[in-house]
Amino acid sequence: MSAANVTIRDALYEAPGPKTKKRIRFFTVVSLVVLAALIFLIIRQFYVTGQLDAKYWSLFTRLTTWKFLAGGLAGTLKVALVSSVVSFAIAFLMMVGRISKNKIVSWISTALIELSRGIPTLLFIYFFFLVAPQLGLKLPTFWKITLPVALSAAGVVAEVLRSGVNAVPKGQTEAAVALGMRDATVFTKIVFPQAFRYVIPSLISELVIVLKDTTFAYVVSYADLMQNARVLISNYDALLSVYLVTALIYILINYLLNKASVAVARHRSAVPGATK
Amino acid sequence: MNIQALLSQFGEKYLLALLTTYKLTASAFILALILGTVITIMRVSPVKPLRVVADFYVQIFRNIPGSALLIILVYALPYLNVILSYYAAVLIATTLIPAAFCSEYLMSGMNTIGTGQIEAARSLGMTFLQSIKNVVIPQAVRSSVLPMTNLLVATMLTSALASQVPLNPTDLTGIVSYINTHAVGGVTAFLISAILYCGTAVIIGQVGNQIDRKVRILR
Amino acid sequence: MAQEQNKTERSEQTPVIELRHVDKHYGSLHVLKDVNLSVQKGEVVVIIGPSGSGKSTLCRTINRMETIDAGEILIDGEHLPEEGKKLAQLRSEVGMVFQSFNLFAHKTILDNVTIGPREVLHTPKKEAQEEALRLLKRVGVDTQAHKVPAQLSGGQQQRVAIARTLAMHPKAILFDEPTSALDPEMIGEVLDVITELAKEGMTMVIVTHEMNFARRVADRIIFVDHGVILEENTPEAFFTQPKTQRARDFLNTLKGRDK
């Protein structure tokens, strides 16, 4: 009854007695002291190396700085968004291929999914950046980053979609077939919409991976947040502060995306497969 | 360039690149397991500051892009008089990020145990350490096999960050860039690396599945 | 020293379980109000009451699965401490059977029964296994000894949980709604095992919704509502002529449900 909403995190230790409470208080104080010392040392290191100087941080009080970063962020989001859409489309095809009754189609799709999942994004990027031009494939910079990021994510998305399809109760298909629907109609009208809803949280989490991968845009010199940060650095000669702030922006966006994913998952926690 | 010409010219470099990737992956994975376990112990401890710091760690490092972390380690830290070798920087970046995910997997592995079994252990008269040893660790470990398999593959993919710094020998991704800037390696160079990565990932996945099938806990 | 004194003071009349002025709050909710209860050796006490009455909490305070804010709990005359080795030792002397079985999912049925004696009582492996098999036979699941909990039905799991508790040779066993998570057709097999234990003179505190069972097995009925023991009575008297209006209402709602 009372244990219903307790996570393992709180159940691992039982309610402390007076001695344990004392011990916890002791370690709390000790850890606070250590923590304070660490923070002090870090700040001191910033101070003695002059990295706390106003010249490194004053640029963040200017609106133009933020406008410029926002411009970069727009580029990042554009790549992330288009990558996601492209990767979803590829993933959908690979997933349908993998669950196909045709053995050859299924085998090829599985192999493609494994390839996509087993190759680092950077290798895909080098393919489009260095190898593709040798094959006569000259792409605009935007696609040189967007396509590899999409291909790299597609395998995982395909597997996420497949787990969603597997989570749809068999009875749904049987009922639809009993109504005289064709296989394709059953899949597009009945099974997939439900599967999609199951996996929305996982798809949002996948956005985080896509967004992280877009930071490799500098390899192909596409003007994303990271690239604009570099411009700021050379303009203001403030490397440390700009990179820290930029990293923080990425962390914040991804944090919010993860939060959204968890919120959606919790919202439909009764649904099977939603946790995958 | 065909595969034979490529291998005769760059064969040894390829072998070294493969070894670099494996070495990086293995060391980072082991370090990430250790760090992830420590972070997890902090996260479940009753000492509030430890919890807060460990939670903070996980949020930072599961959300930071690998390239951003590497750039900070390589280019920003020297401004604080912290100078790392390129290899150390890559190894640290490839450890810190997977460690955050390792902790997340361990937490969810522990959450599947359920509070009831802990209470049952307690009611039998087991002390805290006995219940951890007999109930929590065996179950958390056994249900973490598949996530940890995925983590190993993810660590290998993250190790491609090595291609972003001048390393000698470079890794499997770096060598594609190297060959393509020194010769016209074309598709072949890319394919060799792709197959080595992917083959390794598939083998890791297979082994993980085998182990999981043996130790999986029915629920 | 204090323990030695306790031991010498202990007599035949020392209750196996005793609660003195126990109080407990969940935030602003006062879940146990000045609860006093003593259970003698060999006695079967059944706690009943509406859901949310605090009966389960009351049962779980006895081995400190739930903490208390005030009052005292004594196990066989010994003060139940708030922590430490002594708490663990006293817990090992009081068995508990949970609503949701709580078998260790990664261990076989046999290991579930032997782990307590092995880890806590340091019984040799062979001895622990022999006894475990005997106990599993007694509760009728000896043929399943090498399966894992998930392969057993709920009724079988709960019987294993009882065997696990018996393996510790407890002075008393607490049952926290042992049949509430079971399908109706499995309730009987578990209640039969408990009834058998009662006949053998096991000291037990049982929280249950099964009124026929309560009437059959109890030496004493405790009726709890809003965290207060409203009535202590023999089963006959309680079910035929309850003293309080609330107990009458409670029994009537049960009848209304055609139970």
mmCIF file of C-alpha atoms in Angstrom, chain B residues 9-204:
data_model
loop_
_atom_site.group_PDB
_atom_site.id
_atom_site.type_symbol
_atom_site.label_atom_id
_atom_site.label_comp_id
_atom_site.label_asym_id
_atom_site.label_seq_id
_atom_site.Cartn_x
_atom_site.Cartn_y
_atom_site.Cartn_z
ATOM 1 C CA GLN B 9 49.733 0.488 -49.131
ATOM 2 C CA PHE B 10 47.738 0.994 -45.921
ATOM 3 C CA GLY B 11 47.314 -2.537 -44.536
ATOM 4 C CA GLU B 12 49.497 -2.066 -41.507
ATOM 5 C CA LYS B 13 47.919 1.294 -40.757
ATOM 6 C CA TYR B 14 44.499 -0.351 -40.898
ATOM 7 C CA LEU B 15 45.516 -2.997 -38.402
ATOM 8 C CA LEU B 16 46.860 -0.339 -36.051
ATOM 9 C CA ALA B 17 43.682 1.695 -36.528
ATOM 10 C CA LEU B 18 41.546 -1.307 -35.616
ATOM 11 C CA LEU B 19 43.679 -1.915 -32.543
ATOM 12 C CA THR B 20 43.412 1.746 -31.544
ATOM 13 C CA THR B 21 39.626 1.603 -31.764
ATOM 14 C CA TYR B 22 39.509 -1.655 -29.798
ATOM 15 C CA LYS B 23 41.927 -0.418 -27.168
ATOM 16 C CA LEU B 24 40.044 2.854 -26.730
ATOM 17 C CA THR B 25 36.695 1.082 -26.614
ATOM 18 C CA ALA B 26 37.812 -1.534 -24.102
ATOM 19 C CA SER B 27 39.556 0.871 -21.734
ATOM 20 C CA ALA B 28 36.764 3.443 -21.932
ATOM 21 C CA PHE B 29 34.123 0.773 -21.377
ATOM 22 C CA ILE B 30 35.824 -0.609 -18.275
ATOM 23 C CA LEU B 31 36.390 2.886 -16.878
ATOM 24 C CA ALA B 32 32.770 3.798 -17.685
ATOM 25 C CA LEU B 33 31.505 0.706 -15.846
ATOM 26 C CA ILE B 34 33.533 1.615 -12.774
ATOM 27 C CA LEU B 35 32.599 5.293 -12.845
ATOM 28 C CA GLY B 36 28.956 4.473 -13.658
ATOM 29 C CA THR B 37 28.791 2.106 -10.683
ATOM 30 C CA VAL B 38 30.274 4.711 -8.347
ATOM 31 C CA ILE B 39 27.834 7.332 -9.656
ATOM 32 C CA THR B 40 24.961 4.898 -9.129
ATOM 33 C CA ILE B 41 26.008 4.147 -5.560
ATOM 34 C CA MET B 42 26.069 7.897 -4.937
ATOM 35 C CA ARG B 43 22.639 8.292 -6.534
ATOM 36 C CA VAL B 44 20.988 5.729 -4.287
ATOM 37 C CA SER B 45 22.843 6.757 -1.136
ATOM 38 C CA PRO B 46 20.914 8.447 1.674
ATOM 39 C CA VAL B 47 23.442 11.305 1.674
ATOM 40 C CA LYS B 48 21.658 14.118 -0.114
ATOM 41 C CA PRO B 49 24.652 16.056 -1.518
ATOM 42 C CA LEU B 50 26.039 12.858 -3.073
ATOM 43 C CA ARG B 51 22.679 12.207 -4.711
ATOM 44 C CA VAL B 52 22.447 15.721 -6.067
ATOM 45 C CA VAL B 53 25.985 15.724 -7.452
ATOM 46 C CA ALA B 54 25.592 12.299 -9.067
ATOM 47 C CA ASP B 55 22.219 13.226 -10.584
ATOM 48 C CA PHE B 56 23.804 16.400 -11.902
ATOM 49 C CA TYR B 57 26.674 14.414 -13.401
ATOM 50 C CA VAL B 58 24.267 12.137 -15.238
ATOM 51 C CA GLN B 59 22.220 15.031 -16.608
ATOM 52 C CA ILE B 60 25.317 16.837 -17.855
ATOM 53 C CA PHE B 61 27.045 13.904 -19.486
ATOM 54 C CA ARG B 62 24.081 12.154 -21.030
ATOM 55 C CA ASN B 63 23.130 15.433 -22.684
ATOM 56 C CA ILE B 64 26.440 16.915 -23.787
ATOM 57 C CA PRO B 65 27.399 16.218 -27.415
ATOM 58 C CA GLY B 66 30.590 14.160 -27.630
ATOM 59 C CA SER B 67 32.281 16.642 -29.930
ATOM 60 C CA ALA B 68 31.536 19.537 -27.575
ATOM 61 C CA LEU B 69 33.032 17.617 -24.666
ATOM 62 C CA LEU B 70 36.116 16.676 -26.654
ATOM 63 C CA ILE B 71 36.611 20.254 -27.835
ATOM 64 C CA ILE B 72 36.414 21.504 -24.265
ATOM 65 C CA LEU B 73 38.890 18.877 -23.084
ATOM 66 C CA VAL B 74 41.344 19.524 -25.893
ATOM 67 C CA TYR B 75 41.068 23.245 -26.575
ATOM 68 C CA ALA B 76 39.488 24.854 -23.520
ATOM 69 C CA LEU B 77 41.167 23.100 -20.599
ATOM 70 C CA PRO B 78 44.663 24.357 -21.506
ATOM 71 C CA TYR B 79 43.340 27.840 -20.700
ATOM 72 C CA LEU B 80 42.931 26.533 -17.140
ATOM 73 C CA ASN B 81 46.450 25.118 -17.228
ATOM 74 C CA VAL B 82 45.090 21.602 -17.612
ATOM 75 C CA ILE B 83 46.840 20.026 -20.554
ATOM 76 C CA LEU B 84 45.877 16.532 -21.622
ATOM 77 C CA SER B 85 47.421 14.394 -24.294
ATOM 78 C CA TYR B 86 45.143 13.867 -27.301
ATOM 79 C CA TYR B 87 44.739 10.225 -26.410
ATOM 80 C CA ALA B 88 43.855 11.033 -22.808
ATOM 81 C CA ALA B 89 41.313 13.621 -23.954
ATOM 82 C CA VAL B 90 39.601 11.125 -26.261
ATOM 83 C CA LEU B 91 39.669 8.435 -23.588
ATOM 84 C CA ILE B 92 38.149 10.775 -21.004
ATOM 85 C CA ALA B 93 35.400 11.945 -23.363
ATOM 86 C CA THR B 94 34.688 8.334 -24.357
ATOM 87 C CA THR B 95 34.468 7.388 -20.672
ATOM 88 C CA LEU B 96 32.515 10.259 -19.139
ATOM 89 C CA ILE B 97 29.556 10.029 -21.532
ATOM 90 C CA PRO B 98 29.015 6.241 -21.408
ATOM 91 C CA ALA B 99 29.418 6.337 -17.602
ATOM 92 C CA ALA B 100 26.281 8.499 -17.393
ATOM 93 C CA PHE B 101 24.327 6.009 -19.491
ATOM 94 C CA CYS B 102 25.787 3.109 -17.507
ATOM 95 C CA SER B 103 24.350 4.644 -14.361
ATOM 96 C CA GLU B 104 20.953 5.111 -16.009
ATOM 97 C CA TYR B 105 20.900 1.441 -17.025
ATOM 98 C CA LEU B 106 21.933 0.286 -13.558
ATOM 99 C CA MET B 107 19.226 2.443 -11.998
ATOM 100 C CA SER B 108 16.534 0.991 -14.217
ATOM 101 C CA GLY B 109 17.940 -2.498 -13.648
ATOM 102 C CA MET B 110 17.598 -1.967 -9.918
ATOM 103 C CA ASN B 111 14.124 -0.556 -10.294
ATOM 104 C CA THR B 112 12.898 -3.813 -11.819
ATOM 105 C CA ILE B 113 13.777 -5.622 -8.585
ATOM 106 C CA GLY B 114 10.940 -3.990 -6.726
ATOM 107 C CA THR B 115 10.795 -2.880 -3.143
ATOM 108 C CA GLY B 116 8.980 -6.043 -2.049
ATOM 109 C CA GLN B 117 12.012 -8.280 -2.414
ATOM 110 C CA ILE B 118 14.126 -5.869 -0.379
ATOM 111 C CA GLU B 119 11.495 -5.958 2.359
ATOM 112 C CA ALA B 120 11.425 -9.739 2.188
ATOM 113 C CA ALA B 121 15.195 -9.888 2.641
ATOM 114 C CA ARG B 122 14.923 -7.502 5.560
ATOM 115 C CA SER B 123 12.132 -9.523 7.147
ATOM 116 C CA LEU B 124 14.338 -12.638 7.044
ATOM 117 C CA GLY B 125 16.818 -10.767 9.207
ATOM 118 C CA MET B 126 19.300 -9.858 6.511
ATOM 119 C CA THR B 127 21.396 -6.795 7.184
ATOM 120 C CA PHE B 128 21.656 -4.040 4.590
ATOM 121 C CA LEU B 129 24.863 -5.474 3.134
ATOM 122 C CA GLN B 130 23.439 -8.986 3.030
ATOM 123 C CA SER B 131 20.381 -7.836 1.115
ATOM 124 C CA ILE B 132 22.572 -5.892 -1.305
ATOM 125 C CA LYS B 133 24.827 -8.904 -1.843
ATOM 126 C CA ASN B 134 22.101 -11.522 -2.129
ATOM 127 C CA VAL B 135 19.236 -9.683 -3.755
ATOM 128 C CA VAL B 136 20.135 -6.344 -5.314
ATOM 129 C CA ILE B 137 23.496 -6.913 -7.016
ATOM 130 C CA PRO B 138 22.795 -10.336 -8.563
ATOM 131 C CA GLN B 139 19.520 -9.120 -10.033
ATOM 132 C CA ALA B 140 20.816 -5.734 -11.169
ATOM 133 C CA VAL B 141 23.792 -7.382 -12.874
ATOM 134 C CA ARG B 142 21.750 -10.067 -14.573
ATOM 135 C CA SER B 143 19.163 -7.652 -15.906
ATOM 136 C CA SER B 144 21.863 -5.254 -17.124
ATOM 137 C CA VAL B 145 23.417 -7.597 -19.692
ATOM 138 C CA LEU B 146 21.547 -6.290 -22.721
ATOM 139 C CA PRO B 147 21.844 -2.597 -21.783
ATOM 140 C CA MET B 148 25.549 -3.071 -21.119
ATOM 141 C CA THR B 149 25.962 -4.786 -24.490
ATOM 142 C CA ASN B 150 24.379 -1.745 -26.103
ATOM 143 C CA LEU B 151 26.616 0.451 -24.001
ATOM 144 C CA LEU B 152 29.722 -1.336 -25.264
ATOM 145 C CA VAL B 153 28.640 -0.750 -28.869
ATOM 146 C CA ALA B 154 27.797 2.864 -28.055
ATOM 147 C CA THR B 155 31.228 3.285 -26.477
ATOM 148 C CA MET B 156 32.837 1.968 -29.639
ATOM 149 C CA LEU B 157 30.829 4.426 -31.740
ATOM 150 C CA THR B 158 31.752 7.259 -29.367
ATOM 151 C CA SER B 159 35.437 6.330 -29.697
ATOM 152 C CA ALA B 160 35.254 7.611 -33.298
ATOM 153 C CA LEU B 161 35.831 10.978 -31.626
ATOM 154 C CA ALA B 162 39.475 9.940 -31.877
ATOM 155 C CA SER B 163 39.342 10.921 -35.544
ATOM 156 C CA GLN B 164 38.861 14.541 -34.505
ATOM 157 C CA VAL B 165 42.302 14.906 -32.962
ATOM 158 C CA PRO B 166 45.708 14.126 -34.453
ATOM 159 C CA LEU B 167 46.458 10.656 -33.117
ATOM 160 C CA ASN B 168 49.158 8.308 -34.284
ATOM 161 C CA PRO B 169 48.117 5.610 -34.895
ATOM 162 C CA THR B 170 44.665 6.965 -35.626
ATOM 163 C CA ASP B 171 41.415 5.009 -35.224
ATOM 164 C CA LEU B 172 39.129 3.293 -37.717
ATOM 165 C CA THR B 173 37.300 6.514 -38.581
ATOM 166 C CA GLY B 174 40.399 8.658 -38.683
ATOM 167 C CA ILE B 175 42.051 6.348 -41.169
ATOM 168 C CA VAL B 176 39.285 6.870 -43.721
ATOM 169 C CA SER B 177 39.894 10.580 -43.524
ATOM 170 C CA TYR B 178 43.668 9.975 -43.652
ATOM 171 C CA ILE B 179 43.544 7.739 -46.710
ATOM 172 C CA ASN B 180 41.172 10.021 -48.529
ATOM 173 C CA THR B 181 43.398 13.019 -48.018
ATOM 174 C CA HIS B 182 46.609 11.148 -48.942
ATOM 175 C CA ALA B 183 45.345 9.084 -51.838
ATOM 176 C CA VAL B 184 42.121 8.370 -53.625
ATOM 177 C CA GLY B 185 40.920 5.587 -51.353
ATOM 178 C CA GLY B 186 37.361 5.988 -52.463
ATOM 179 C CA VAL B 187 34.588 3.760 -51.328
ATOM 180 C CA THR B 188 36.873 0.855 -50.432
ATOM 181 C CA ALA B 189 38.502 2.589 -47.489
ATOM 182 C CA PHE B 190 35.113 3.592 -46.167
ATOM 183 C CA LEU B 191 33.716 0.096 -46.621
ATOM 184 C CA ILE B 192 36.590 -1.637 -44.816
ATOM 185 C CA SER B 193 36.122 0.561 -41.762
ATOM 186 C CA ALA B 194 32.340 0.286 -41.939
ATOM 187 C CA ILE B 195 32.491 -3.502 -42.058
ATOM 188 C CA LEU B 196 34.987 -3.694 -39.192
ATOM 189 C CA TYR B 197 32.819 -1.445 -37.010
ATOM 190 C CA CYS B 198 29.604 -3.128 -37.930
ATOM 191 C CA GLY B 199 31.013 -6.643 -37.693
ATOM 192 C CA THR B 200 32.321 -5.908 -34.213
ATOM 193 C CA ALA B 201 28.948 -4.461 -33.192
ATOM 194 C CA VAL B 202 27.088 -7.519 -34.500
ATOM 195 C CA ILE B 203 29.444 -9.906 -32.691
ATOM 196 C CA ILE B 204 29.118 -7.947 -29.434
#
